[in-house]
Coordinates of C-alpha atoms in Angstrom, one line a residue:
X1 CA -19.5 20.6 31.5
X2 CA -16.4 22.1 33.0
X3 CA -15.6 23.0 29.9
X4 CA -18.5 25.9 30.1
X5 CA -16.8 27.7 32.8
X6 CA -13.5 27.6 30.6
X7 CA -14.3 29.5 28.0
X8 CA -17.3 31.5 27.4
X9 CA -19.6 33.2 24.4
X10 CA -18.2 36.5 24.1
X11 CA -15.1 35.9 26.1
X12 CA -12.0 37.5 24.6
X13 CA -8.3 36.6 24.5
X14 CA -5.0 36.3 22.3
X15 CA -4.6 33.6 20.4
X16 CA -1.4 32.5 18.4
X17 CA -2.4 30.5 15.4
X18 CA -0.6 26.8 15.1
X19 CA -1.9 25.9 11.1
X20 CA -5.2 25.8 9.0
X21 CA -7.9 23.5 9.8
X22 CA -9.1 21.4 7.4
X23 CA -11.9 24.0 6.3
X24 CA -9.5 26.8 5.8
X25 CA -9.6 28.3 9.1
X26 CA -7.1 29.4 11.5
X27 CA -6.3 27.0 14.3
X28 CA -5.0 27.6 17.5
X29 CA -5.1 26.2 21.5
X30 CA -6.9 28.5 24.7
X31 CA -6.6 26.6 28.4
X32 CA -5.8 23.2 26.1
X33 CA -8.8 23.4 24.0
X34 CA -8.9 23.7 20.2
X35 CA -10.4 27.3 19.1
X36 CA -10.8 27.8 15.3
X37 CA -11.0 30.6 13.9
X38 CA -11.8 31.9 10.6
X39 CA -10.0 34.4 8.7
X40 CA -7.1 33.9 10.8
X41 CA -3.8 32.4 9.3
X42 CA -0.9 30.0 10.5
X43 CA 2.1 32.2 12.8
X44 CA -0.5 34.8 13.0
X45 CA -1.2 36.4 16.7
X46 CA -4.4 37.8 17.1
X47 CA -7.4 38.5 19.4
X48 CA -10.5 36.7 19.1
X49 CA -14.2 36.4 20.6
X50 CA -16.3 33.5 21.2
X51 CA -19.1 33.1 19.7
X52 CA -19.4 29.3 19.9
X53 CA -18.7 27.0 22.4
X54 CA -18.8 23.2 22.1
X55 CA -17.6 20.2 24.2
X56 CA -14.3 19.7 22.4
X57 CA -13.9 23.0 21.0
X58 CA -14.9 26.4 20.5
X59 CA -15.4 28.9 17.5
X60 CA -14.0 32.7 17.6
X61 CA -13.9 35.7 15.4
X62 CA -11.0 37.9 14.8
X63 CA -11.4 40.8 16.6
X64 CA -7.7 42.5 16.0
X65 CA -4.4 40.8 14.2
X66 CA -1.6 41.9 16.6
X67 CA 1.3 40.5 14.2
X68 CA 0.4 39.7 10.5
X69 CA 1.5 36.6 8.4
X70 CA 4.0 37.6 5.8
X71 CA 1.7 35.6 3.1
X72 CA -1.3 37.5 4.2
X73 CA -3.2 39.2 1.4
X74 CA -5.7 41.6 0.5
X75 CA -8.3 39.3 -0.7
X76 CA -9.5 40.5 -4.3
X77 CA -13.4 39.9 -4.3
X78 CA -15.7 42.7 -3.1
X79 CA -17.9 40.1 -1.0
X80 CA -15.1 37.9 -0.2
X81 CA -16.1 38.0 3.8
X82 CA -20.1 37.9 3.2
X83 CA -20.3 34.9 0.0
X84 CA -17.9 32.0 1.8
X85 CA -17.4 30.6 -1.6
X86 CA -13.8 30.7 -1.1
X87 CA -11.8 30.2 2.8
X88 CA -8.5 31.4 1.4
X89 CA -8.3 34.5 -0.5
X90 CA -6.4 36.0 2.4
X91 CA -3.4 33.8 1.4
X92 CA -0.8 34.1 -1.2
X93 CA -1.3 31.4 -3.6
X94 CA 2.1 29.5 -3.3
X95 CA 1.5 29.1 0.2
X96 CA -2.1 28.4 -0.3
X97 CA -0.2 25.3 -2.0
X98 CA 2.3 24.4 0.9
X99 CA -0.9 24.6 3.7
X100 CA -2.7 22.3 1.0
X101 CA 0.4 19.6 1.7
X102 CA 0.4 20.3 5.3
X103 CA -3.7 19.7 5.9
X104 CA -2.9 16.3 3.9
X105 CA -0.3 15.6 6.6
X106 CA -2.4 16.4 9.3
X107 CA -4.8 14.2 8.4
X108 CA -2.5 11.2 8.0
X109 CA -1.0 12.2 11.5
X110 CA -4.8 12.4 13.1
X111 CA -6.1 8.9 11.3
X112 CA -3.1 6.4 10.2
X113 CA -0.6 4.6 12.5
X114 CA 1.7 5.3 9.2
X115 CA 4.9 7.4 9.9
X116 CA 4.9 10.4 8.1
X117 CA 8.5 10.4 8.1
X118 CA 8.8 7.5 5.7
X119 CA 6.1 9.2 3.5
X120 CA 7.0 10.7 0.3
X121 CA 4.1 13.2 0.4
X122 CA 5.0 15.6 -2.8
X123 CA 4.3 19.1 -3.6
X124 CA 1.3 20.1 -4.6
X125 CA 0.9 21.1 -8.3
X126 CA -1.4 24.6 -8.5
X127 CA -2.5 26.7 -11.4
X128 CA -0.1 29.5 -13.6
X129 CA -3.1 31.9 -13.0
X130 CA -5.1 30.5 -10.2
X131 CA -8.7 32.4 -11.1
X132 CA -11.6 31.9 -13.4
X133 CA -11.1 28.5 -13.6
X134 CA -14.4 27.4 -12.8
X135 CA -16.5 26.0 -15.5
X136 CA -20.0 25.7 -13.9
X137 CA -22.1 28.1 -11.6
X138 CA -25.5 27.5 -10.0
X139 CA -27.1 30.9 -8.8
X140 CA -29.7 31.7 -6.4
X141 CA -32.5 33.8 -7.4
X142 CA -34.3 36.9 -5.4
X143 CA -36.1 39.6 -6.0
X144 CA -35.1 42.9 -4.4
X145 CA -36.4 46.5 -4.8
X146 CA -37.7 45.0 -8.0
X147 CA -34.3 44.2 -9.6
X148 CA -33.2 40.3 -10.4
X149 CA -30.6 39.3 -8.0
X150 CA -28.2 36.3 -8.5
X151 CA -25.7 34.8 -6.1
X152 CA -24.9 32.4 -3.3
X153 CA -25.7 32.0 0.3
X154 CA -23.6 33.3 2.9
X155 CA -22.0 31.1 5.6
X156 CA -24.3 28.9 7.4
X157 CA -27.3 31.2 6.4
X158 CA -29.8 32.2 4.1
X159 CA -28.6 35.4 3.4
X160 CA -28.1 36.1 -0.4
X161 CA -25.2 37.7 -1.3
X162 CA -25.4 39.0 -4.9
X163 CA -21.9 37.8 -6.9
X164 CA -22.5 40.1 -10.7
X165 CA -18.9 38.7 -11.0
X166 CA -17.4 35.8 -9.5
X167 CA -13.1 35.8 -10.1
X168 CA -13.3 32.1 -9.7
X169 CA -15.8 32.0 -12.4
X170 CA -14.8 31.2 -15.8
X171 CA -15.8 34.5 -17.8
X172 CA -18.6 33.0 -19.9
X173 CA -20.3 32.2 -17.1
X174 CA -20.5 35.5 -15.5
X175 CA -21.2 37.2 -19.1
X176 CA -24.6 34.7 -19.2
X177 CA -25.4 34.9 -15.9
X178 CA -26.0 39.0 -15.7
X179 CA -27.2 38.6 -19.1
X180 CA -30.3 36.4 -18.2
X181 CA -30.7 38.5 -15.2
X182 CA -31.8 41.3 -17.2
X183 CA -33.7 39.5 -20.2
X184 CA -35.7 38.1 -16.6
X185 CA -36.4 41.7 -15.3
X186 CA -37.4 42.9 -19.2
X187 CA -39.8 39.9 -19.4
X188 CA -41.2 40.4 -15.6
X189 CA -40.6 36.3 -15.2
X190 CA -42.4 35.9 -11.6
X191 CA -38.7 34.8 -9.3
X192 CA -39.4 32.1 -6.4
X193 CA -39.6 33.6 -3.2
X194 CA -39.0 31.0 -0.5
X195 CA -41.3 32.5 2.3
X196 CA -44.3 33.1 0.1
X197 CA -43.6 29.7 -2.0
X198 CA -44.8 32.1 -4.2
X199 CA -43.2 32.6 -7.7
X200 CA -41.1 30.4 -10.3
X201 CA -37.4 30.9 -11.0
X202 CA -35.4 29.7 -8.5
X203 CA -31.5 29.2 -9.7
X204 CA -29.5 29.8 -13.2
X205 CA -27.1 27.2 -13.7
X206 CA -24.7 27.9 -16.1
X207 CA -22.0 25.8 -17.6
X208 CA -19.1 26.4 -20.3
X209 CA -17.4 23.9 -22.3
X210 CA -13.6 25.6 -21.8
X211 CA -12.3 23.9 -24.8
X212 CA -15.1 24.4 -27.0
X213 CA -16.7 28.0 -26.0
X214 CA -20.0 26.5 -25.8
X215 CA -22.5 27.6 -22.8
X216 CA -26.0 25.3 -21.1
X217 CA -28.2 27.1 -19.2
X218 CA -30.4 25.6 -17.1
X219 CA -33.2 27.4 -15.3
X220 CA -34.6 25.6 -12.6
X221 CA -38.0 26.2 -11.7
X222 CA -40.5 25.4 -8.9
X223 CA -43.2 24.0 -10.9
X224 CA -44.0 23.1 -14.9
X225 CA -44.9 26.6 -15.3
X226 CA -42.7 29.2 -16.8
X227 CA -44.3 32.1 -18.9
X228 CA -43.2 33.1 -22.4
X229 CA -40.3 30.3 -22.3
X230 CA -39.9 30.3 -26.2
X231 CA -39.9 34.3 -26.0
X232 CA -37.3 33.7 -23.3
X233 CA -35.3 31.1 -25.1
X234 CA -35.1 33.4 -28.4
X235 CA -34.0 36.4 -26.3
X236 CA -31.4 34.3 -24.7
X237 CA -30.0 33.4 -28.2
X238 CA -30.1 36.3 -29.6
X239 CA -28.3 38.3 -26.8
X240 CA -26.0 35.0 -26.2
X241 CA -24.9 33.7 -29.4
X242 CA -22.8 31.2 -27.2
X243 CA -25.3 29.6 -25.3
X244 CA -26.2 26.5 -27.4
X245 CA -28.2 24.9 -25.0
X246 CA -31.6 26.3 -23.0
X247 CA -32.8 23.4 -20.4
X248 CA -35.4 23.7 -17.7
X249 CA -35.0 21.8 -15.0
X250 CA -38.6 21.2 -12.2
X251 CA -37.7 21.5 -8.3
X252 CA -40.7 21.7 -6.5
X253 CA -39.2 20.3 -2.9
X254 CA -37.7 22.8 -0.3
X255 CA -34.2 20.9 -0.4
X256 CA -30.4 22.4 -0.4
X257 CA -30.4 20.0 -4.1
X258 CA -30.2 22.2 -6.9
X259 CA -31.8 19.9 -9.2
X260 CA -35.1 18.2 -9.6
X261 CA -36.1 15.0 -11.5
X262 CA -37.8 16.2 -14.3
X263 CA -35.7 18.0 -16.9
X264 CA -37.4 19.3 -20.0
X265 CA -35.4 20.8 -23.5
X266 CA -36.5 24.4 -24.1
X267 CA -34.1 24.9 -26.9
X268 CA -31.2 24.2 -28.9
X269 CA -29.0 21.0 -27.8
X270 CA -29.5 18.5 -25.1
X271 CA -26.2 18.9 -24.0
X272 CA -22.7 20.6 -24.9
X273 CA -19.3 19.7 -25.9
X274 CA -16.1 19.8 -23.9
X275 CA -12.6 18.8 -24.9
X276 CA -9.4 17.7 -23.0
X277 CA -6.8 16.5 -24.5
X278 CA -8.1 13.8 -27.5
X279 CA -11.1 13.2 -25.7
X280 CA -14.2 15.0 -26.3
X281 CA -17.2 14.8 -23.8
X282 CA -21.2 15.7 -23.7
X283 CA -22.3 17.4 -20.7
X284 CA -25.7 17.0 -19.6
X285 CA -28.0 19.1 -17.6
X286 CA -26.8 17.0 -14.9
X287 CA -24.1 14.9 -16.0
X288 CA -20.9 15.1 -13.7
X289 CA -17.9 16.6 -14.9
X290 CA -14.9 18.4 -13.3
X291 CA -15.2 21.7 -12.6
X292 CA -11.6 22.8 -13.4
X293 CA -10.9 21.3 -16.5
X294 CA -7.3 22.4 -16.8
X295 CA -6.0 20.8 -13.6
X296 CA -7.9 17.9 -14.3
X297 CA -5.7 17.1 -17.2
X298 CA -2.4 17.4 -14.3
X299 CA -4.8 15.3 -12.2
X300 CA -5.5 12.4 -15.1
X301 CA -1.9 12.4 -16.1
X302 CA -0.9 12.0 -12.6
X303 CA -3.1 8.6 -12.6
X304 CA -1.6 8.0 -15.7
X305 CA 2.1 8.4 -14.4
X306 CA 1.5 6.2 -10.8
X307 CA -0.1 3.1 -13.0
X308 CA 3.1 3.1 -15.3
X309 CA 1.3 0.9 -18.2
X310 CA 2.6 -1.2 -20.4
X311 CA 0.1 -2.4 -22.3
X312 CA -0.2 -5.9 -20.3
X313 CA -2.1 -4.6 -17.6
X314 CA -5.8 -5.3 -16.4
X315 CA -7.4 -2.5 -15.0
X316 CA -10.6 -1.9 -12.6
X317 CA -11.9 1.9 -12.8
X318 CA -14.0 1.6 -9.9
X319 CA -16.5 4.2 -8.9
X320 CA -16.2 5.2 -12.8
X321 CA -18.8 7.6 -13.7
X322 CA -18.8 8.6 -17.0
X323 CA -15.5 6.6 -17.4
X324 CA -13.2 9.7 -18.0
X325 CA -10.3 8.1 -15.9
X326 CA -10.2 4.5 -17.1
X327 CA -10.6 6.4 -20.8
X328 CA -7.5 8.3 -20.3
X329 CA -5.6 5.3 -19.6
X330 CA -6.7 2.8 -21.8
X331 CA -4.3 3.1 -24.3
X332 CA -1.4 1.7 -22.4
X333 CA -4.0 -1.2 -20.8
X334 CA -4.8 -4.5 -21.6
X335 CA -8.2 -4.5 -21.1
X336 CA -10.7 -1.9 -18.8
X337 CA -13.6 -3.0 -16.8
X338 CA -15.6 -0.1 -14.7
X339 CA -18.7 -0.1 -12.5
X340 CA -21.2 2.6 -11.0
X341 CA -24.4 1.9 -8.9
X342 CA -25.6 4.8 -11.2
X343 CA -27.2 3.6 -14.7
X344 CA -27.0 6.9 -16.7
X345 CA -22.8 7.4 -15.7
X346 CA -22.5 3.4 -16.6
X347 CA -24.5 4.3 -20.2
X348 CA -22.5 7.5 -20.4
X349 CA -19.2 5.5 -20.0
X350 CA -20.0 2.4 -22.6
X351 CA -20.9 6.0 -25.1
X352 CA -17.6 7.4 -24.7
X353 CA -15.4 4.5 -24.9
X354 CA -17.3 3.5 -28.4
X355 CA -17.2 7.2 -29.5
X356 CA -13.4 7.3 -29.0
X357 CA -13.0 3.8 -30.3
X358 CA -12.1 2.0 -27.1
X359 CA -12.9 -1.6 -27.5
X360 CA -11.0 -3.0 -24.6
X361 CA -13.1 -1.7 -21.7
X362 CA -16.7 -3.1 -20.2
X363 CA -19.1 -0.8 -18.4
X364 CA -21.4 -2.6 -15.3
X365 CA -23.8 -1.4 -13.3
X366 CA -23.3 -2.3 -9.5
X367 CA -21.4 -2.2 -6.4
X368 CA -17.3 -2.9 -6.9
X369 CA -17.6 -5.1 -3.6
X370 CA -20.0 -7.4 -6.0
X371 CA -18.9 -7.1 -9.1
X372 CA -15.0 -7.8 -8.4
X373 CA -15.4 -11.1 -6.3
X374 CA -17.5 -12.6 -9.7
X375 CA -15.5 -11.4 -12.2
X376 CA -12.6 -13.1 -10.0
X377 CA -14.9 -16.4 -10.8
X378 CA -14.6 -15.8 -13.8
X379 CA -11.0 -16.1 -13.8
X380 CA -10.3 -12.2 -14.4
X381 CA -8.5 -10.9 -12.2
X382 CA -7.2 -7.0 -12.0
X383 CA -3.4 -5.6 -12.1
X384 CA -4.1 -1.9 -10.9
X385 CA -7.6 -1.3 -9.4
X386 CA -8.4 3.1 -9.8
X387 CA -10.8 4.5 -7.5
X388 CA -12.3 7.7 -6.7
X389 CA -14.6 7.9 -4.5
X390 CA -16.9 10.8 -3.4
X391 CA -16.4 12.3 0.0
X392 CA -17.1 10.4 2.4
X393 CA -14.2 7.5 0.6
X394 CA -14.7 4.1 0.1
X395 CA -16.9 1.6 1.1
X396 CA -15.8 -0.8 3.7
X397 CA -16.8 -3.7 2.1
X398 CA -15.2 -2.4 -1.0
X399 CA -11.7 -1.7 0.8
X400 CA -12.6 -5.7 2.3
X401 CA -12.9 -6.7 -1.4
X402 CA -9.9 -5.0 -2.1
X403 CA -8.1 -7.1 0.0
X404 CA -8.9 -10.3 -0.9
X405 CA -8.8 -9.9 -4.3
X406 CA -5.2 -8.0 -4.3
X407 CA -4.2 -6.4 -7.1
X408 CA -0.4 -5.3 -7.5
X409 CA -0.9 -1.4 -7.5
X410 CA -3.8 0.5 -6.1
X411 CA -4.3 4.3 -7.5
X412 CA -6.8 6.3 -5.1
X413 CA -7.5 9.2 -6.2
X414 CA -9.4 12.1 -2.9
X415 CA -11.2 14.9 -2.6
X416 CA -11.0 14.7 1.1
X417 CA -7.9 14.3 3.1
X418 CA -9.4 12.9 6.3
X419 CA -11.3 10.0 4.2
X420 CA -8.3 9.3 2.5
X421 CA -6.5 8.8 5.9
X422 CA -8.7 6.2 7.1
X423 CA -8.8 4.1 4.1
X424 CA -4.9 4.2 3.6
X425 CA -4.8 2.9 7.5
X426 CA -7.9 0.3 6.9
X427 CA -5.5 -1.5 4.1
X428 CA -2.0 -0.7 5.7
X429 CA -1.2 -4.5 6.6
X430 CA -1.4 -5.7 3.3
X431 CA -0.3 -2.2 1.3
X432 CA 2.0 0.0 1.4
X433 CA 1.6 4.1 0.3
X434 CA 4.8 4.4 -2.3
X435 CA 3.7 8.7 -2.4
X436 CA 1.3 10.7 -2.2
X437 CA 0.7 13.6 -5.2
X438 CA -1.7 16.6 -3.7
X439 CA -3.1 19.1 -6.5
X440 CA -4.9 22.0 -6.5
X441 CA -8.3 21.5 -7.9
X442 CA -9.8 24.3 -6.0
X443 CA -7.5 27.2 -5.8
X444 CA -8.7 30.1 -3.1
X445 CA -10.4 27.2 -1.4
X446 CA -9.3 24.9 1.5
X447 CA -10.1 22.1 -0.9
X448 CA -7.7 19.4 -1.9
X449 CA -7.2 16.4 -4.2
X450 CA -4.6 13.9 -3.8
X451 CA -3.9 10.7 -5.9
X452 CA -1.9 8.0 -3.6
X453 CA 0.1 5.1 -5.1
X454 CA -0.5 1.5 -3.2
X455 CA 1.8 -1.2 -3.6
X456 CA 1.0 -5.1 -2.6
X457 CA 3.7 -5.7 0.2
X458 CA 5.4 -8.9 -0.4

């Protein structure tokens, strides 16, 4: 454990800062040994303490900036420090955009034998007005000093920090939010207190269709119970025309999930409508959908641009969901085949390709790494294979699949650099990265997407 005697809890020093880690914080080197720090920004020098120290690295807090990056900001939200919603409100947005690119290089330098030289790695497209983009909120519930308090935890804790108004929060959702805060208090509805296990509210989540204007609220509760619910439900419309949709969802574990199993209609719709472009989509309590619909249209039309159709091509949506990307493409497609391992997305995709009048593509439930090798039986066999993955990538045996089976072009489309990294080095031998497209799904986050073209090397 020399390590120990290196650097110690509450030890302070200067530290010059080399880039952003891959969670937004600053990043810089003490004695050889990585310190991050957050708060702290790239060509900033500063003083920092230690308040963690771990075998390979260690974890500070800035204590005084002794020379200031020129992109630093005043960071606009009142509990910007406390919520740890967003890492990098601290940074002007267009270079929010550049560190994006550079964390995406990083992690190509850390996990691929690639050379990033040869890469062309493009800029990353942001938002016009980077702020209350985000179409969804799920709020915690407390009591204090008998008011209703709504907001999220605060960094690794279970501290509530009360967020009335979120600036990354689309407007509707804010509006709703306080609005059922107070028709709670006026009603006395009994709010789940996690120490006691006492109560029954636990969390308001709130989604908007952008397109559309409509609003679901879902009220999450610890058990069946939930006093004067059609009382509630009728106050809610009547102080929220918008809100065409009143759900309850039951959670009776202790869990970090938001949602239980059991979700029950109190009033209105099952679901709401939201639009992009021609397509039109119904959101679920729990359905999956982006939460920044306007850069998801860049993001789809990006996919759209790197598969190049023309109208001859087979093409695998793999990991499909609901089927929004293989929908946006199948126009200029042959024919569309997409799985899921999850029933409901595989039952919500087969809906949405017949409401929009999509007769080329077939919807299976299953693993790609199964599916693919007996359609290839069957004598199909795919031109572009789409993926996109949750966080932790792809599967092994899917990337294994993906090589015997070869399709021409390969479109994988990240939410996690690192992930990413290792997949593009797992299928080097046999493909080859013709660019990589980072955009901005996340502004004021250290969140980024990337979609990256594969070609079949010769």
């Amino acid at each position: 454990m020399k390590n120990e005697t290196l650097i110690k809890i509450k030890q302070q020093f200067p530290l010059t800062i080399k880039r952003l880690g891959i969670n937004g914080e600053g990043v810089g080197y003490f004695k050889k040994k990585v310190v991050f720090v957050p708060g702290a920004l790239p060509d900033e020098e500063v003083v920092v303490e230690v308040v963690k120290v771990h075998p390979k690295f260690s974890e500070a807090i800035v204590k005084k900036v002794r020379k200031r990056s020129p992109y630093r900001v005043k960071a606009p939200c009142p509990v910007y420090e406390q919520c740890g919603g967003c890492q990098l409100q601290h940074l002007r947005y267009d270079q929010q955009l550049k560190e994006k690119r550079d964390i995406l290089i990083q992690a190509l330098e850390r996990h691929t034998k690639i050379s990033i030289e040869d890469l062309d790695i493009r800029e990353t497209i942001g938002m016009e007005d980077p702020w209350k983009y985000r179409n969804k909120s799920q709020f915690q519930l407390r009591e204090m000093n008998g008011r209703v308090v709504a907001g999220l935890y605060s960094m690794n804790s279970h501290r509530l920090i009360s967020v009335p108004e979120c600036i990354v929060q689309h407007p509707a959702t804010n509006k709703v939010n306080n609005a059922i805060k107070q028709i709670f208090e006026d009603f006395k509805v009994p709010i789940y207190n996690e120490k006691t296990k006492k109560g029954i509210v636990k969390t308001i989540v709130t989604r908007v269709g952008v397109q559309t204007g409509q609003v679901q609220v879902v009220i999450v509760t610890a058990g069946e119970k939930l006093p004067r619910k059609e009382m509630i439900a009728a106050e809610i419309k009547n102080r929220l025309p918008e809100v065409v949709s009143v759900m309850q969802n039951i959670n009776p574990k202790q869990t970090s999930l938001v949602f239980g199993d059991k979700t029950l209609n109190i009033t209105g719709k099952e679901f709401i409508d939201e639009k992009m472009n021609e397509f039109t989509y119904e959101l679920s309590a729990r359905a999956f959908f982006q939460l920044n619909p306007e850069q998801t249209v860049k993001l789809y039309n990006e996919v759209k641009k790197a598969a190049a159709l023309n109208g001859k091509e087979k093409i695998v949506d793999a990991y499909c969901g609901s089927g929004t990307i293989g929908l946006w493409l199948a126009e200029g497609a042959l024919e569309i085949r997409g799985m899921d391992v999850i029933p409901e997305s595989i039952e919500d995709a087969k809906k949405n390709a017949s409401k929009h009048g999509v007769k080329k593509a077939k919807y299976e439930t299953g693993k790609a790494e199964d599916i693919l090798p007996k359609w290839l039986k069957q004598g199909w066999h795919p031109d572009v294979v789409i993926v996109d993955p949750p966080r932790t990538g792809c599967d092994p045996k899917f990337l294994q699949t993906l090589l015997k089976i070869k399709p021409k072009k390969f479109i994988y489309v990240s939410c996690n650099p690192s992930t990413l990294a290792k997949d593009l080095q797992a299928i080097s031998q046999m493909y080859e990265v013709q660019y990589i497209q980072p955009v901005d799904m996340f502004p004021q986050t250290a969140h980024v997407e990337c979609i990256a073209l594969l070609i079949l090397k010769l």
